[in-house]
Amino acid sequence: MERERALQLVKKQLTEHRYQHTLGVMETAIILANRYGADEKKAELAAIFHDYAKFRPKEEMKDIIAAKGFPQDLLEYNAELWHAPVGTYLVEKEAGISDRDVLDAIRYHTSGRPGMTLLEKIIYLADYIEPGRHFPGVDDVREMAKESLDKALIKAVQNTIVFLMKKNQMVYPDTFHTYNDLIKNLED
Ligand code: DGI
Ligand code: FE
Ligand code: FE
């Protein structure tokens, strides 16, 4: 799908603020794809659609997770996690995206998963460091992203876990599994 068509489809689903975030993720994902040797067009498409389901009613997201074969334990954790798997379902159904790599990058952009693909890592990180993000520690991760995708990703996952724990929020197990898997595979 062409960039303009994809942006048109996604704009209707989002607030202006979230659309601007999406443009930032797109721009960042393309830079990271070129830096780390991923498919630029897949990175662009996954970035454009990654938050497609962000503003769907909770009930609709719940029903999709319940009915479409997603892990049911998601429903016991923060509802913020739901838009990622639900996005995969809706983007396939409503926008006709069928590329498995793109769909998986959308699906795992919030929690990560053990054994993340290069494209999944790029979308997770681009979502975290796009220019519109302003939170403590984000500049460090931006700098790390110039040197090592995995090291930057570990920092982003660590920060997310700490952020959730400081707010006394539950952490989805896959988020911990992502962290452990990245640490285990880190060389030196
Ligand atoms: O959709 P975005 O705001 O662009 O970013 P995102 O998809 O990474 O969603 C992030 C929100 O999800 C963030 O506020 C933290 C929250 N969240 C809740 N529980 C978990 C979680 N994030 C992770 N990684 N793991 C959790 O268990
Ligand atoms: Fe998201
Ligand atoms: Fe996002």
mmCIF file of C-alpha atoms and ligand atoms in Angstrom:
data_model
loop_
_atom_site.group_PDB
_atom_site.id
_atom_site.type_symbol
_atom_site.label_atom_id
_atom_site.label_comp_id
_atom_site.label_asym_id
_atom_site.label_seq_id
_atom_site.Cartn_x
_atom_site.Cartn_y
_atom_site.Cartn_z
ATOM 1 C CA MET A 1 0.000 0.000 0.000
ATOM 2 C CA GLU A 2 1.154 3.537 -0.802
ATOM 3 C CA ARG A 3 2.193 5.772 2.067
ATOM 4 C CA GLU A 4 -0.433 8.427 1.262
ATOM 5 C CA ARG A 5 -3.272 5.914 1.168
ATOM 6 C CA ALA A 6 -2.142 4.317 4.432
ATOM 7 C CA LEU A 7 -1.878 7.706 6.143
ATOM 8 C CA GLN A 8 -5.348 8.618 4.900
ATOM 9 C CA LEU A 9 -6.804 5.451 6.405
ATOM 10 C CA VAL A 10 -5.074 5.871 9.736
ATOM 11 C CA LYS A 11 -5.798 9.607 10.109
ATOM 12 C CA LYS A 12 -9.519 8.842 10.384
ATOM 13 C CA GLN A 13 -8.857 6.543 13.347
ATOM 14 C CA LEU A 14 -6.743 8.919 15.421
ATOM 15 C CA THR A 15 -6.741 12.263 17.194
ATOM 16 C CA GLU A 16 -4.530 14.954 15.665
ATOM 17 C CA HIS A 17 -1.996 14.461 18.461
ATOM 18 C CA ARG A 18 -1.822 10.717 17.927
ATOM 19 C CA TYR A 19 -1.576 11.240 14.169
ATOM 20 C CA GLN A 20 1.426 13.518 14.659
ATOM 21 C CA HIS A 21 2.948 10.816 16.898
ATOM 22 C CA THR A 22 2.358 8.311 14.093
ATOM 23 C CA LEU A 23 4.217 10.536 11.606
ATOM 24 C CA GLY A 24 7.107 10.707 14.086
ATOM 25 C CA VAL A 25 7.156 6.927 14.449
ATOM 26 C CA MET A 26 7.133 6.572 10.653
ATOM 27 C CA GLU A 27 10.051 8.929 10.171
ATOM 28 C CA THR A 28 12.037 7.263 12.982
ATOM 29 C CA ALA A 29 11.246 3.722 11.826
ATOM 30 C CA ILE A 30 12.537 4.517 8.323
ATOM 31 C CA ILE A 31 15.796 5.883 9.762
ATOM 32 C CA LEU A 32 16.226 2.803 11.969
ATOM 33 C CA ALA A 33 15.360 0.438 9.098
ATOM 34 C CA ASN A 34 18.111 1.971 6.989
ATOM 35 C CA ARG A 35 20.571 2.021 9.870
ATOM 36 C CA TYR A 36 20.013 -1.616 10.832
ATOM 37 C CA GLY A 37 19.189 -3.162 7.458
ATOM 38 C CA ALA A 38 15.459 -3.805 7.692
ATOM 39 C CA ASP A 39 12.911 -3.488 4.902
ATOM 40 C CA GLU A 40 12.129 0.233 4.737
ATOM 41 C CA LYS A 41 8.665 -0.150 3.205
ATOM 42 C CA LYS A 42 7.592 -2.689 5.823
ATOM 43 C CA ALA A 43 8.883 -0.431 8.581
ATOM 44 C CA GLU A 44 6.971 2.490 7.085
ATOM 45 C CA LEU A 45 3.714 0.527 6.839
ATOM 46 C CA ALA A 46 3.962 -0.996 10.328
ATOM 47 C CA ALA A 47 4.737 2.431 11.805
ATOM 48 C CA ILE A 48 1.798 4.065 10.076
ATOM 49 C CA PHE A 49 -0.638 1.434 11.346
ATOM 50 C CA HIS A 50 0.892 0.630 14.753
ATOM 51 C CA ASP A 51 -1.666 2.631 16.808
ATOM 52 C CA TYR A 52 -4.604 2.068 14.459
ATOM 53 C CA ALA A 53 -6.812 0.604 17.225
ATOM 54 C CA LYS A 54 -5.769 3.060 19.966
ATOM 55 C CA PHE A 55 -9.167 4.781 20.203
ATOM 56 C CA ARG A 56 -11.495 1.833 19.766
ATOM 57 C CA PRO A 57 -13.981 1.365 22.614
ATOM 58 C CA LYS A 58 -12.697 -0.954 25.340
ATOM 59 C CA GLU A 59 -15.687 -3.255 24.886
ATOM 60 C CA GLU A 60 -14.924 -3.717 21.199
ATOM 61 C CA MET A 61 -11.267 -4.487 21.958
ATOM 62 C CA LYS A 62 -12.261 -6.943 24.667
ATOM 63 C CA ASP A 63 -14.630 -8.747 22.304
ATOM 64 C CA ILE A 64 -11.960 -9.037 19.611
ATOM 65 C CA ILE A 65 -9.398 -10.426 22.066
ATOM 66 C CA ALA A 66 -11.972 -12.887 23.396
ATOM 67 C CA ALA A 67 -13.156 -14.071 19.989
ATOM 68 C CA LYS A 68 -10.128 -13.956 17.693
ATOM 69 C CA GLY A 69 -7.654 -16.277 19.335
ATOM 70 C CA PHE A 70 -5.481 -13.777 21.193
ATOM 71 C CA PRO A 71 -4.029 -14.707 24.620
ATOM 72 C CA GLN A 72 -6.889 -14.308 27.085
ATOM 73 C CA ASP A 73 -4.580 -13.246 29.903
ATOM 74 C CA LEU A 74 -4.280 -9.852 28.156
ATOM 75 C CA LEU A 75 -7.722 -9.079 29.555
ATOM 76 C CA GLU A 76 -6.391 -9.338 33.118
ATOM 77 C CA TYR A 77 -3.733 -6.686 32.480
ATOM 78 C CA ASN A 78 -3.668 -2.985 31.592
ATOM 79 C CA ALA A 79 -6.120 -2.098 28.826
ATOM 80 C CA GLU A 80 -3.309 -0.045 27.247
ATOM 81 C CA LEU A 81 -1.928 -3.353 26.004
ATOM 82 C CA TRP A 82 -5.002 -4.236 23.979
ATOM 83 C CA HIS A 83 -4.695 -1.842 21.036
ATOM 84 C CA ALA A 84 -1.609 -3.669 19.763
ATOM 85 C CA PRO A 85 -3.103 -7.152 19.103
ATOM 86 C CA VAL A 86 -6.491 -5.643 18.240
ATOM 87 C CA GLY A 87 -4.737 -3.360 15.758
ATOM 88 C CA THR A 88 -3.335 -6.399 13.992
ATOM 89 C CA TYR A 89 -6.809 -7.830 13.568
ATOM 90 C CA LEU A 90 -8.423 -4.574 12.417
ATOM 91 C CA VAL A 91 -5.648 -3.537 10.070
ATOM 92 C CA GLU A 92 -5.922 -6.869 8.300
ATOM 93 C CA LYS A 93 -9.704 -6.723 8.164
ATOM 94 C CA GLU A 94 -10.279 -3.027 7.440
ATOM 95 C CA ALA A 95 -7.150 -1.960 5.580
ATOM 96 C CA GLY A 96 -6.382 -5.274 3.882
ATOM 97 C CA ILE A 97 -2.833 -5.505 5.207
ATOM 98 C CA SER A 98 -1.737 -9.132 4.972
ATOM 99 C CA ASP A 99 2.034 -8.979 5.375
ATOM 100 C CA ARG A 100 2.812 -11.155 8.401
ATOM 101 C CA ASP A 101 5.971 -9.224 9.316
ATOM 102 C CA VAL A 102 4.068 -5.941 9.347
ATOM 103 C CA LEU A 103 1.184 -7.423 11.331
ATOM 104 C CA ASP A 104 3.552 -8.911 13.931
ATOM 105 C CA ALA A 105 5.372 -5.597 14.321
ATOM 106 C CA ILE A 106 2.021 -3.990 15.143
ATOM 107 C CA ARG A 107 1.006 -6.844 17.419
ATOM 108 C CA TYR A 108 4.097 -6.711 19.608
ATOM 109 C CA HIS A 109 4.755 -2.974 19.637
ATOM 110 C CA THR A 110 3.570 -2.479 23.242
ATOM 111 C CA SER A 111 4.652 -5.619 25.129
ATOM 112 C CA GLY A 112 7.442 -6.895 22.926
ATOM 113 C CA ARG A 113 7.996 -10.665 22.999
ATOM 114 C CA PRO A 114 10.925 -13.030 23.334
ATOM 115 C CA GLY A 115 12.657 -13.536 20.002
ATOM 116 C CA MET A 116 11.563 -10.236 18.497
ATOM 117 C CA THR A 117 12.334 -9.817 14.794
ATOM 118 C CA LEU A 118 14.406 -6.899 13.514
ATOM 119 C CA LEU A 119 11.238 -5.188 12.287
ATOM 120 C CA GLU A 120 9.469 -5.695 15.633
ATOM 121 C CA LYS A 121 12.418 -4.163 17.461
ATOM 122 C CA ILE A 122 12.490 -1.182 15.112
ATOM 123 C CA ILE A 123 8.808 -0.409 15.584
ATOM 124 C CA TYR A 124 8.999 -0.825 19.368
ATOM 125 C CA LEU A 125 11.975 1.519 19.550
ATOM 126 C CA ALA A 126 10.660 4.048 17.009
ATOM 127 C CA ASP A 127 7.456 4.265 19.054
ATOM 128 C CA TYR A 128 9.546 5.017 22.134
ATOM 129 C CA ILE A 129 12.006 7.567 20.709
ATOM 130 C CA GLU A 130 10.104 9.418 17.967
ATOM 131 C CA PRO A 131 10.747 13.199 18.109
ATOM 132 C CA GLY A 132 7.394 13.956 19.775
ATOM 133 C CA ARG A 133 8.231 11.910 22.884
ATOM 134 C CA HIS A 134 9.362 13.920 25.881
ATOM 135 C CA PHE A 135 10.013 11.967 29.030
ATOM 136 C CA PRO A 136 12.961 11.461 31.348
ATOM 137 C CA GLY A 137 15.570 9.202 29.810
ATOM 138 C CA VAL A 138 14.328 9.355 26.240
ATOM 139 C CA ASP A 139 17.408 11.279 25.028
ATOM 140 C CA ASP A 140 19.691 8.554 26.400
ATOM 141 C CA VAL A 141 17.764 5.944 24.448
ATOM 142 C CA ARG A 142 17.921 8.127 21.305
ATOM 143 C CA GLU A 143 21.697 8.256 21.634
ATOM 144 C CA MET A 144 21.959 4.508 22.263
ATOM 145 C CA ALA A 145 19.813 3.840 19.193
ATOM 146 C CA LYS A 146 22.637 5.268 17.052
ATOM 147 C CA GLU A 147 25.029 2.582 18.315
ATOM 148 C CA SER A 148 23.068 -0.542 19.160
ATOM 149 C CA LEU A 149 19.466 -1.476 18.473
ATOM 150 C CA ASP A 150 19.449 -4.111 21.220
ATOM 151 C CA LYS A 151 21.041 -1.922 23.872
ATOM 152 C CA ALA A 152 18.604 0.904 23.146
ATOM 153 C CA LEU A 153 15.722 -1.535 23.227
ATOM 154 C CA ILE A 154 16.809 -2.957 26.575
ATOM 155 C CA LYS A 155 16.898 0.553 28.012
ATOM 156 C CA ALA A 156 13.435 1.297 26.639
ATOM 157 C CA VAL A 157 11.989 -1.922 28.107
ATOM 158 C CA GLN A 158 13.716 -1.303 31.451
ATOM 159 C CA ASN A 159 12.356 2.246 31.597
ATOM 160 C CA THR A 160 8.862 0.987 30.805
ATOM 161 C CA ILE A 161 8.993 -1.655 33.546
ATOM 162 C CA VAL A 162 10.311 0.861 36.095
ATOM 163 C CA PHE A 163 7.679 3.411 35.023
ATOM 164 C CA LEU A 164 4.886 0.883 35.536
ATOM 165 C CA MET A 165 6.276 -0.328 38.855
ATOM 166 C CA LYS A 166 6.631 3.211 40.211
ATOM 167 C CA LYS A 167 2.926 3.662 39.521
ATOM 168 C CA ASN A 168 2.109 0.341 41.254
ATOM 169 C CA GLN A 169 0.811 -1.012 37.967
ATOM 170 C CA MET A 170 0.940 -4.613 36.870
ATOM 171 C CA VAL A 171 3.499 -5.590 34.258
ATOM 172 C CA TYR A 172 2.447 -8.020 31.545
ATOM 173 C CA PRO A 173 4.668 -11.147 31.713
ATOM 174 C CA ASP A 174 5.739 -10.834 28.063
ATOM 175 C CA THR A 175 7.298 -7.481 28.920
ATOM 176 C CA PHE A 176 9.550 -9.224 31.468
ATOM 177 C CA HIS A 177 10.185 -12.084 29.050
ATOM 178 C CA THR A 178 11.232 -9.567 26.395
ATOM 179 C CA TYR A 179 13.667 -7.968 28.804
ATOM 180 C CA ASN A 180 15.178 -11.316 29.891
ATOM 181 C CA ASP A 181 15.491 -12.522 26.327
ATOM 182 C CA LEU A 182 17.299 -9.358 25.196
ATOM 183 C CA ILE A 183 19.695 -9.498 28.158
ATOM 184 C CA LYS A 184 20.407 -13.182 27.558
ATOM 185 C CA ASN A 185 21.276 -12.539 23.922
ATOM 186 C CA LEU A 186 23.335 -9.433 24.512
ATOM 187 C CA GLU A 187 26.916 -10.089 23.483
ATOM 188 C CA ASP A 188 29.931 -9.132 25.631
HETATM 189 O O1 DGI B 1 0.401 3.552 22.156
HETATM 190 P P1 DGI B 1 1.553 4.412 22.596
HETATM 191 O O2 DGI B 1 1.194 5.337 23.721
HETATM 192 O O3 DGI B 1 2.196 5.142 21.469
HETATM 193 O O4 DGI B 1 2.691 3.462 23.179
HETATM 194 P P2 DGI B 1 2.542 1.918 23.604
HETATM 195 O O5 DGI B 1 1.807 1.135 22.621
HETATM 196 O O6 DGI B 1 3.936 1.487 23.936
HETATM 197 O O7 DGI B 1 1.613 1.939 24.894
HETATM 198 C C1 DGI B 1 2.190 2.276 26.023
HETATM 199 C C2 DGI B 1 1.349 2.190 27.239
HETATM 200 O O8 DGI B 1 1.081 0.851 27.658
HETATM 201 C C3 DGI B 1 2.261 2.820 28.255
HETATM 202 O O9 DGI B 1 1.591 3.888 28.877
HETATM 203 C C4 DGI B 1 2.554 1.699 29.204
HETATM 204 C C5 DGI B 1 1.355 0.810 29.029
HETATM 205 N N1 DGI B 1 1.506 -0.550 29.554
HETATM 206 C C6 DGI B 1 0.672 -1.074 30.451
HETATM 207 N N2 DGI B 1 1.026 -2.280 30.839
HETATM 208 C C7 DGI B 1 2.129 -2.587 30.176
HETATM 209 C C8 DGI B 1 2.429 -1.496 29.354
HETATM 210 N N3 DGI B 1 3.464 -1.502 28.566
HETATM 211 C C9 DGI B 1 4.231 -2.588 28.587
HETATM 212 N N4 DGI B 1 5.284 -2.632 27.794
HETATM 213 N N5 DGI B 1 3.993 -3.674 29.372
HETATM 214 C C10 DGI B 1 2.974 -3.729 30.200
HETATM 215 O O10 DGI B 1 2.803 -4.714 30.932
HETATM 216 FE FE FE B 2 0.737 1.880 20.890
HETATM 217 FE FE FE B 3 2.541 4.600 19.451
#
